[in-house]
Coordinates of C-alpha atoms and ligand atoms in Angstrom, one line a residue:
X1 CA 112.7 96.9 82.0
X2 CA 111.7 100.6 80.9
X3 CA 107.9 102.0 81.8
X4 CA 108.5 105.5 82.1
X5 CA 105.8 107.7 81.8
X6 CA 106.4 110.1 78.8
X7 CA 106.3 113.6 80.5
X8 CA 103.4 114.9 77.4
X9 CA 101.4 111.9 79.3
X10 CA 102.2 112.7 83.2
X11 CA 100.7 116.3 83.0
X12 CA 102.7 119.4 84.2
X13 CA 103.5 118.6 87.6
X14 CA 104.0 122.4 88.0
X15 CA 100.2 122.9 87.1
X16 CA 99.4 120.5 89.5
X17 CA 101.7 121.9 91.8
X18 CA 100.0 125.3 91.7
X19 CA 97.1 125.0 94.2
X20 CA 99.5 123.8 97.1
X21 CA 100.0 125.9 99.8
X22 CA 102.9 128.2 99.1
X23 CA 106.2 127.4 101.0
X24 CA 104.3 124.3 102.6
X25 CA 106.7 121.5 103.8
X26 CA 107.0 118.9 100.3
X27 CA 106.9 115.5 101.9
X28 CA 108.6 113.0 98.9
X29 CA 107.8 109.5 98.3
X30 CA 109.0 107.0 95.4
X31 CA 109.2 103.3 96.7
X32 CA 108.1 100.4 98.7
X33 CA 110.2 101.0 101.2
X34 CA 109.5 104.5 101.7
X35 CA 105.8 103.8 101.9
X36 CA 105.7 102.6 105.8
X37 CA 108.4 105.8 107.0
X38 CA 106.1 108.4 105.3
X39 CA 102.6 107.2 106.8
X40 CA 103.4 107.9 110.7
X41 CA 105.1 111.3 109.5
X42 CA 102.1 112.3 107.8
X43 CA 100.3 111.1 110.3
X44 CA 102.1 113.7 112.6
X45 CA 102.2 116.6 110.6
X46 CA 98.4 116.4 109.7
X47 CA 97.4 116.0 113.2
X48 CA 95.0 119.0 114.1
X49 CA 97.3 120.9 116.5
X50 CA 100.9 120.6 114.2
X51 CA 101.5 124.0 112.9
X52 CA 103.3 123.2 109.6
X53 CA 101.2 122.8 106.6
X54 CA 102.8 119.7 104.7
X55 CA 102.2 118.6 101.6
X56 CA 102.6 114.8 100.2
X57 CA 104.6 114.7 96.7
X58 CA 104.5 110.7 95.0
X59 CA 107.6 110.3 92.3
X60 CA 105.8 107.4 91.0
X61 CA 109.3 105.4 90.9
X62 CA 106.6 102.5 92.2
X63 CA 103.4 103.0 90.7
X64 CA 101.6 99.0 90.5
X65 CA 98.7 98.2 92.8
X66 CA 101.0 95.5 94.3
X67 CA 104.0 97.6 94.9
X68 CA 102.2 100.8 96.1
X69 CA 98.5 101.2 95.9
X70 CA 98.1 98.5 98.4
X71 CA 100.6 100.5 100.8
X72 CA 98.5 103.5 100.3
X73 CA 95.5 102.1 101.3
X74 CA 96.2 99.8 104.3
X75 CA 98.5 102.1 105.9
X76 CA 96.0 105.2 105.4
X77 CA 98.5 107.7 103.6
X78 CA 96.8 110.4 102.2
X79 CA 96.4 110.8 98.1
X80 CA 99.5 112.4 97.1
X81 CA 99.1 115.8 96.3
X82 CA 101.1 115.7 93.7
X83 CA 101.9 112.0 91.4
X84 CA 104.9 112.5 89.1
X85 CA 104.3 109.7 87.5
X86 CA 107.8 108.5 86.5
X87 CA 107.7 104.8 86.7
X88 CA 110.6 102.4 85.9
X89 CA 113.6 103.3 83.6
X90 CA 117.9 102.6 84.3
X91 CA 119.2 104.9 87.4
X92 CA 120.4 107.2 85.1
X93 CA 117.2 107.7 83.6
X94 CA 114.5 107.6 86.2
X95 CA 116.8 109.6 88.6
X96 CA 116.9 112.4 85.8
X97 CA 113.5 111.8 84.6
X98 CA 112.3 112.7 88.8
X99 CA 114.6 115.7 89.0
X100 CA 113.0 117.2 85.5
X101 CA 109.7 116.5 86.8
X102 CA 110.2 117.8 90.6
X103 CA 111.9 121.3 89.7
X104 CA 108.5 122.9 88.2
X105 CA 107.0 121.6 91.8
X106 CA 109.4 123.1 93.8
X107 CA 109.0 126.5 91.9
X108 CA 105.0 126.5 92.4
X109 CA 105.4 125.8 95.9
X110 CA 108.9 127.9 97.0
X111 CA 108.3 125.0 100.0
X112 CA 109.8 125.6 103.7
X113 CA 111.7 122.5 103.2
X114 CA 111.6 119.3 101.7
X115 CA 111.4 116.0 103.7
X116 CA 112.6 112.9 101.8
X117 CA 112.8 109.6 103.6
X118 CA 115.5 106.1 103.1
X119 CA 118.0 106.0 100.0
X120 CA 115.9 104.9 97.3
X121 CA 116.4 107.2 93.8
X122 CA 113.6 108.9 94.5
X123 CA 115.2 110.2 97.7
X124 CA 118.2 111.6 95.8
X125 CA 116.5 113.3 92.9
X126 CA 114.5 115.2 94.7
X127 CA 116.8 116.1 97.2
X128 CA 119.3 117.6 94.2
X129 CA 116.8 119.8 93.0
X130 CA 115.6 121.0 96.1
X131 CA 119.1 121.7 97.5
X132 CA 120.3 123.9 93.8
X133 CA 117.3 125.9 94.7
X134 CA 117.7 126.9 98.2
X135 CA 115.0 124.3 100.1
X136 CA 116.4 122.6 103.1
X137 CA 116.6 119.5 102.8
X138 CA 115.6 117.0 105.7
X139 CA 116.9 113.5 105.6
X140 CA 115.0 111.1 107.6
X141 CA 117.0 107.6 108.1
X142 CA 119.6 109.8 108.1
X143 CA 123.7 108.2 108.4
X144 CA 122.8 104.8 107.7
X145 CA 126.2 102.8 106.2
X146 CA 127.2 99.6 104.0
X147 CA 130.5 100.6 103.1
X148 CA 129.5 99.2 100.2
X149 CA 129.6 101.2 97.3
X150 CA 129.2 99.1 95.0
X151 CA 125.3 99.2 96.3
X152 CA 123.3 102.3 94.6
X153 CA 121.2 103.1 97.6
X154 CA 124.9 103.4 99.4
X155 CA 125.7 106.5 96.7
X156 CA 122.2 107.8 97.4
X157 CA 122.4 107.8 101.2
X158 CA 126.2 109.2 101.5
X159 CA 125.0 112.0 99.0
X160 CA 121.6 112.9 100.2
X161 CA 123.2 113.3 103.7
X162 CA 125.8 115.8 102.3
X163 CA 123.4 118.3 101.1
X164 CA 120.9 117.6 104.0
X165 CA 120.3 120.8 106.6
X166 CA 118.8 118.1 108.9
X167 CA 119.6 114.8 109.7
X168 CA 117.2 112.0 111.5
X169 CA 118.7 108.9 112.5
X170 CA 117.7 105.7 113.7
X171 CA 120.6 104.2 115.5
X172 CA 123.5 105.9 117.7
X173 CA 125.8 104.2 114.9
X174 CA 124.4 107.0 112.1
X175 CA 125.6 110.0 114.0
X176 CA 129.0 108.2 114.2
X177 CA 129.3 107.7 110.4
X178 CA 128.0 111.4 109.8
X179 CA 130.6 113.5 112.4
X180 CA 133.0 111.4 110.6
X181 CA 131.9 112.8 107.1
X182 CA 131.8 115.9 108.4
X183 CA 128.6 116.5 109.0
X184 CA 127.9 119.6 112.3
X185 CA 126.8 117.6 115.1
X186 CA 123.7 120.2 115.7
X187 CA 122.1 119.0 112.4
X188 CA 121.7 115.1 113.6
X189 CA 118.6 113.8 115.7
X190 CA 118.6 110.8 116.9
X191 CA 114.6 110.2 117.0
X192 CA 114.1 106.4 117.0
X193 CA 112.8 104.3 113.6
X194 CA 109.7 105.4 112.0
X195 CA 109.5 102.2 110.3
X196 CA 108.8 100.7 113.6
X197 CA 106.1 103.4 114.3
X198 CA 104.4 101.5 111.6
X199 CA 104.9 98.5 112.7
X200 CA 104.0 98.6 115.9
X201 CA 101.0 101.1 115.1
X202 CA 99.5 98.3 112.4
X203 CA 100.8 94.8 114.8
X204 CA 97.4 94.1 115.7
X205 CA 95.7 94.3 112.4
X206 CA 98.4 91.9 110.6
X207 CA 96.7 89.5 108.2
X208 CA 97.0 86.0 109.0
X209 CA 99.4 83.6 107.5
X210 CA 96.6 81.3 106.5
X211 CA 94.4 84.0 105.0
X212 CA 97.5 85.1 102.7
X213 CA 98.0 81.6 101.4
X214 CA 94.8 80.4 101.4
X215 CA 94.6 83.7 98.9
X216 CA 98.0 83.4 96.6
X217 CA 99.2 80.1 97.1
X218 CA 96.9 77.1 98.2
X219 CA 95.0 74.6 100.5
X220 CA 98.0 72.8 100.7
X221 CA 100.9 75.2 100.8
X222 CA 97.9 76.1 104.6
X223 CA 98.2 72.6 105.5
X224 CA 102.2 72.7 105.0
X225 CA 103.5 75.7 106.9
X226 CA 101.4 75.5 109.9
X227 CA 103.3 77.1 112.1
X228 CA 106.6 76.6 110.9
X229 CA 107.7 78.2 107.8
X230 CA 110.6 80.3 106.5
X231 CA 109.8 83.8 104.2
X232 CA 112.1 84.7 101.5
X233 CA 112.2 87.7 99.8
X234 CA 115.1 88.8 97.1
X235 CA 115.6 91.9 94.7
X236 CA 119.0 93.5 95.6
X237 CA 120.7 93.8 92.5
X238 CA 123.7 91.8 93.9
X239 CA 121.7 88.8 94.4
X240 CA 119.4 89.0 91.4
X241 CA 120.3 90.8 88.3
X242 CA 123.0 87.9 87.6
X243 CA 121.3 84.6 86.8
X244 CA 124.0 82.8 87.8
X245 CA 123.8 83.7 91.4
X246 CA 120.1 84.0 91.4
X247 CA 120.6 80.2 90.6
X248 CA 122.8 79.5 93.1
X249 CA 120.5 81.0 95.9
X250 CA 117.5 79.5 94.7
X251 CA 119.0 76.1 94.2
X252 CA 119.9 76.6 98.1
X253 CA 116.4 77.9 99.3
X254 CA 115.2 74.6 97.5
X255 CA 117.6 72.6 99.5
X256 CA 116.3 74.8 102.8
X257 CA 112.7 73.9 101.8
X258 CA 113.4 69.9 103.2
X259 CA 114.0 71.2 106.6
X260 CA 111.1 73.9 106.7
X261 CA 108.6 74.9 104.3
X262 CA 109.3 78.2 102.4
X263 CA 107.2 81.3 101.6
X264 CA 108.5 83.4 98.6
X265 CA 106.8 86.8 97.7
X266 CA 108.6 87.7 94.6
X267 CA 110.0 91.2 93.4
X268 CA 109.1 92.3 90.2
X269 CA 112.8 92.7 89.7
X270 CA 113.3 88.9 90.7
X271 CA 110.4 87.7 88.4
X272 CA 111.8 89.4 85.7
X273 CA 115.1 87.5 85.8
X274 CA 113.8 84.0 86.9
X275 CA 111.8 83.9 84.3
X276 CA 114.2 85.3 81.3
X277 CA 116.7 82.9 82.8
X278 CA 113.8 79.7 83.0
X279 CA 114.5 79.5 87.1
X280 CA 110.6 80.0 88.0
X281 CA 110.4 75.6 86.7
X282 CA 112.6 75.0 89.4
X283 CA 111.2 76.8 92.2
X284 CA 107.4 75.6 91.5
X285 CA 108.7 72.5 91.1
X286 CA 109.5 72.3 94.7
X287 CA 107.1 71.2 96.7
X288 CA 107.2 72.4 100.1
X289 CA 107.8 76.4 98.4
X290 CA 105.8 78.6 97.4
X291 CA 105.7 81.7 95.3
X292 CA 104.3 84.7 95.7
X293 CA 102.7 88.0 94.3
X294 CA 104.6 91.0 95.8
X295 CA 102.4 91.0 99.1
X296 CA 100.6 93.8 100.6
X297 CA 102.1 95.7 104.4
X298 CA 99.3 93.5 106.6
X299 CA 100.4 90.2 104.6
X300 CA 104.0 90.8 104.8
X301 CA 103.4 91.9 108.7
X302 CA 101.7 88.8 109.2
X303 CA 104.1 86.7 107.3
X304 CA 107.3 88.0 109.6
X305 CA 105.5 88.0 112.7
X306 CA 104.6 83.9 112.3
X307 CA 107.6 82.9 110.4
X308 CA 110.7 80.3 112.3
X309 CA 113.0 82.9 110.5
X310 CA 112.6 85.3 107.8
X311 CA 115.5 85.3 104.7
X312 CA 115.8 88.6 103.0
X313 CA 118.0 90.8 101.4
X314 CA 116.2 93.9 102.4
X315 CA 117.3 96.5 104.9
X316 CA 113.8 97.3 105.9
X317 CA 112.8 93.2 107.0
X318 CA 115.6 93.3 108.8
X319 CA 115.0 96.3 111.3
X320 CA 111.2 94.6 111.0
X321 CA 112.2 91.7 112.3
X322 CA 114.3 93.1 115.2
X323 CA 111.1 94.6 116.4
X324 CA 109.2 91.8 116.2
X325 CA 112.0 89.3 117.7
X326 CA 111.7 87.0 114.6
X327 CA 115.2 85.7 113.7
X328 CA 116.9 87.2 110.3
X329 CA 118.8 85.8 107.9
X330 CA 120.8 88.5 105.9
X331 CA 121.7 87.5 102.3
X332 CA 124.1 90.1 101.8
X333 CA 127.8 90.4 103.0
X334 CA 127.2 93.8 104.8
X335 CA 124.3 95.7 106.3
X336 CA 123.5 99.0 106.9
X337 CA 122.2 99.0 110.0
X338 CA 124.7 97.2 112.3
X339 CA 122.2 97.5 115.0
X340 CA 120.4 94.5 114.4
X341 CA 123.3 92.7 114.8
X342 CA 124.7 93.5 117.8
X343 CA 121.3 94.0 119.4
X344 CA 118.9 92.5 117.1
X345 CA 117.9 89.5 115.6
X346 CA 119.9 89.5 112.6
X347 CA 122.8 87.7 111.6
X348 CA 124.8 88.1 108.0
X349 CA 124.9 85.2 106.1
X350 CA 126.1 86.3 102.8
X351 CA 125.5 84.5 99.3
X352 CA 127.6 80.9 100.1
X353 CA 125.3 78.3 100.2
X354 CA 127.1 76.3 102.6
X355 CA 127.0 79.6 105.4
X356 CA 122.8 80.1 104.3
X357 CA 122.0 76.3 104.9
X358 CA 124.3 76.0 108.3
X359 CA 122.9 79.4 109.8
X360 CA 119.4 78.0 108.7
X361 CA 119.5 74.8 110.4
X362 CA 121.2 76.8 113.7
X363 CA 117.9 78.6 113.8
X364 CA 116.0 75.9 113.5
X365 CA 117.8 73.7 115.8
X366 CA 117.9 76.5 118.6
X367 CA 115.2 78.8 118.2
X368 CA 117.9 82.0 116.8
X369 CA 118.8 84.8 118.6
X370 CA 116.5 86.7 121.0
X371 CA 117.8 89.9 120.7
X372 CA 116.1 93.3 122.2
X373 CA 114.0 96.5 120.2
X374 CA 117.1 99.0 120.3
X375 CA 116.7 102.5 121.7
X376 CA 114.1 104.8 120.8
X377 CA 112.6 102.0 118.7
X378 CA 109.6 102.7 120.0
X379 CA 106.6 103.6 118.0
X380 CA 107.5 107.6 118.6
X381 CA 110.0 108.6 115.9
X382 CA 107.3 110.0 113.8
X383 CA 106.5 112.9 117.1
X384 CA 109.8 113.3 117.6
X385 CA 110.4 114.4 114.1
X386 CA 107.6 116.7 114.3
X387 CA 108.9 118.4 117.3
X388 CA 112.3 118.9 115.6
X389 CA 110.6 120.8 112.6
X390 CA 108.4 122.6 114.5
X391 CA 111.2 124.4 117.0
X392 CA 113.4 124.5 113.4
X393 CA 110.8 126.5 111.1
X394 CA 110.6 128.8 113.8
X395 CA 113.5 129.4 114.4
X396 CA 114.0 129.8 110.8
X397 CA 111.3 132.4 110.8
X398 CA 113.0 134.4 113.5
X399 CA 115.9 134.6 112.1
X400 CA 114.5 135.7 108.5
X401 CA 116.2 132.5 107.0
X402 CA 112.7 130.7 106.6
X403 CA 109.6 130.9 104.3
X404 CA 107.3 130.4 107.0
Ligands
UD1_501 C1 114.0 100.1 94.6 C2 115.1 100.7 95.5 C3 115.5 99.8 96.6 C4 114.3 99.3 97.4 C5 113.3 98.6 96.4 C6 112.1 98.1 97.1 C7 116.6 102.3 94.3 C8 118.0 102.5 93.8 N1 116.3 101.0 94.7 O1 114.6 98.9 93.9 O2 116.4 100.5 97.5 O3 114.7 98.3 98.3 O4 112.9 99.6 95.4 O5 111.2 97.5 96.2 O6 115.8 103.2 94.3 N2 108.5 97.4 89.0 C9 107.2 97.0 88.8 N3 106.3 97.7 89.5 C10 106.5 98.7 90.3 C11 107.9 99.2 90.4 C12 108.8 98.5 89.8 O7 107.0 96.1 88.1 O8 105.6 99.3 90.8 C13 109.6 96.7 88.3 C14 110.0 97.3 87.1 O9 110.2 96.4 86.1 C15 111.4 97.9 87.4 C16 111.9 96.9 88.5 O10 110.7 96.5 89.2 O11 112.3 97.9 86.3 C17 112.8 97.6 89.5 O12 112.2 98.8 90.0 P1 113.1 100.0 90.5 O13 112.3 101.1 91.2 O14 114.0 100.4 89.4 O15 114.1 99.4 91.6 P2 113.9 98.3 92.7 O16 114.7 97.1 92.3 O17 112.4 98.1 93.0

């Protein structure tokens, strides 16, 4: 599905661009999943006493009121300085279509550095341009590895991280995979998760499970989950951009739904397929599931907090989850972040139905693992991150290297 913005329609981003602060630090967002890192590190670097003067840049790779105005809004990130308005398009395309848009930015500004967050396309593209023109780059989720590279956000992580002046990472396994890619040591911080600086900062305010199906779903679907429920969410290309195997993990979610009542929020991705392939009959013909609109950060909070388990192809849910102690099921045959295995909640079920269902019922029958929140998971990241930039730029400026 193409919605790309034609650029005569975005405006000149350079124009835009123009009344920034020159050689501010350029903050870059593009997806969901970068939504809930950026907000505590704006947060940070807009407190009163933080000497850098940062600036937020939106690539617009997400652009619906599910999938980012309703991020923007609960989790109080400021407009975006500047929108580039890209939208959806192939890799090839929207990863292009960002870097075109981004260089005329990066030449109003001449910025200190540019911060990009996670491994989403967004996060690549901008960190190309940046890095042919001189910016430092500064990875945050830095080191992060599948081994997978059949996975796009695998390409974008190993890349962004080789052209990355520093590195932030979130588990003592990221520096690992980065000294052995060569990486110098003094360029990785381990800060801690900024994801979980969200979570933790927004815990309290997490909207019922009630109130979010009593609003998309229905008195019954209330009445069903109770307290016990499953949450399901799906859009790795993997698992979803083949109907056949979209099929075969829908046809075992329906099977899951006997034993406990499942919650669904689907990807625009997903929708796209189940319905070109005639798969959404089957799943709202099951009646103890129910699908859902991409939810907002509160809903989804609130979903994972009072689910029996959460199932989920996302890296993000399942570092969420860890924090919150809710048991994981991980439909995929690798993760990224071993972490929430070995300390976590998490355990890798794959995409054999016969693995999902038995892993399932364990949890149900036993309660799932405990697990622990890992080191340094612990709402800070955000400040430590700040800290890091602030000794860096000046540094920089002694030394004549920086803008600032
Ligand atoms: C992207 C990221 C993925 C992340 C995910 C979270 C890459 C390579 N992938 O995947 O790492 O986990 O976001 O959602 O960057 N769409 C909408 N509305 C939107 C945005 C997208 O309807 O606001 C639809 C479009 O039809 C689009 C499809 O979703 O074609 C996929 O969007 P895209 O940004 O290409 O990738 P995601 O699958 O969302």
């Amino acid at each position: 599905m193409s919605r790309l913005t034609p650029l005569s329609l975005s405006g000149d981003a350079g124009q835009r661009a123009a009344g920034l602060p020159r050689n501010a630090l350029l903050c870059v967002v593009g997806a969901r999943p970068n939504f809930m890192k950026i907000a505590p590190i704006m947060a940070a670097l807009r407190a009163p006493d933080c000497p850098i003067p940062a600036c937020l840049v939106h690539t617009g790779q997400h652009y619906d009121e599910d999938m980012k105005d309703a991020f923007f809004n609960q989790l109080g990130i400021p407009e975006p300085d500047v929108d580039l308005e890209v939208g959806s398009a192939s890799h090839a395309v929207q990863t292009a279509e960002i870097m075109r848009r981004f260089e005329p930015v990066i030449d109003a500004v001449d910025p200190s550095g540019i911060l990009v967050v996670g491994d989403v396309n967004s996060t690549i593209a901008c960190a190309l341009v940046a890095v042919k023109k001189g910016v430092p780059v500064i990875h945050v989720e830095a080191g992060l590895r599948s081994f997978d590279r059949a996975m796009p956000e695998e390409i974008n992580r190993i890349l962004t991280d080789q052209i990355s002046e520093l590195l932030f990472t979130t588990e003592r396994t990221a520096h690992a995979n980065l000294v052995r890619e060569g990486i110098d040591e003094q360029r990785i911080h381990f800060v801690g998760n900024v994801m979980i600086d969200t979570l933790f900062g927004h815990r309290a305010k997490a909207i019922p499970t009630a109130k979010t199906l009593a609003r998309y779903a229905d008195a019954k679907a209330v009445a069903t989950c109770g307290d016990s429920y499953a949450v399901l969410t799906l859009h790795r290309p993997s698992n979803v951009d083949d109907p056949f195997v979209l099929e075969r993990l829908i046809d075992t979610v329906v099977c899951l739904s006997h034993d406990v009542p499942v919650v669904f929020p689907v990807h625009p991705r997903t929708r796209a397929v189940l319905q070109k392939a005639g798969l959404l009959k089957k799943l709202s013909a099951a009646p103890r599931l129910w699908m859902l609109p991409p939810v907002g950060y509160l809903e989804m909070l609130g979903l994972m907090a009072g689910a029996q388990m959460v199932l989920t192809d996302s890296g993000g849910m399942q570092e969420e989850t860890t924090a919150l102690g809710v048991p994981c099921i991980t439909l995929r045959s690798n993760t990224e972040r071993p972490i929430t295995i070995d300390q976590g909640t998490n355990t890798i079920a794959g995409s054999d139905a016969d693995t999902i269902l038995s892993v399932a019922r364990d949890v149900l029958a036993s309660g799932g693992k405990a697990g622990r929140i890992p080191e340094k998971w612990d709402g800070r990241a955000a400040e430590r991150i700040r800290d890091v930039l602030v000794v860096w730029q000046e540094d920089r400026r002694q030394s004549g290297a920086g803008r600032v």
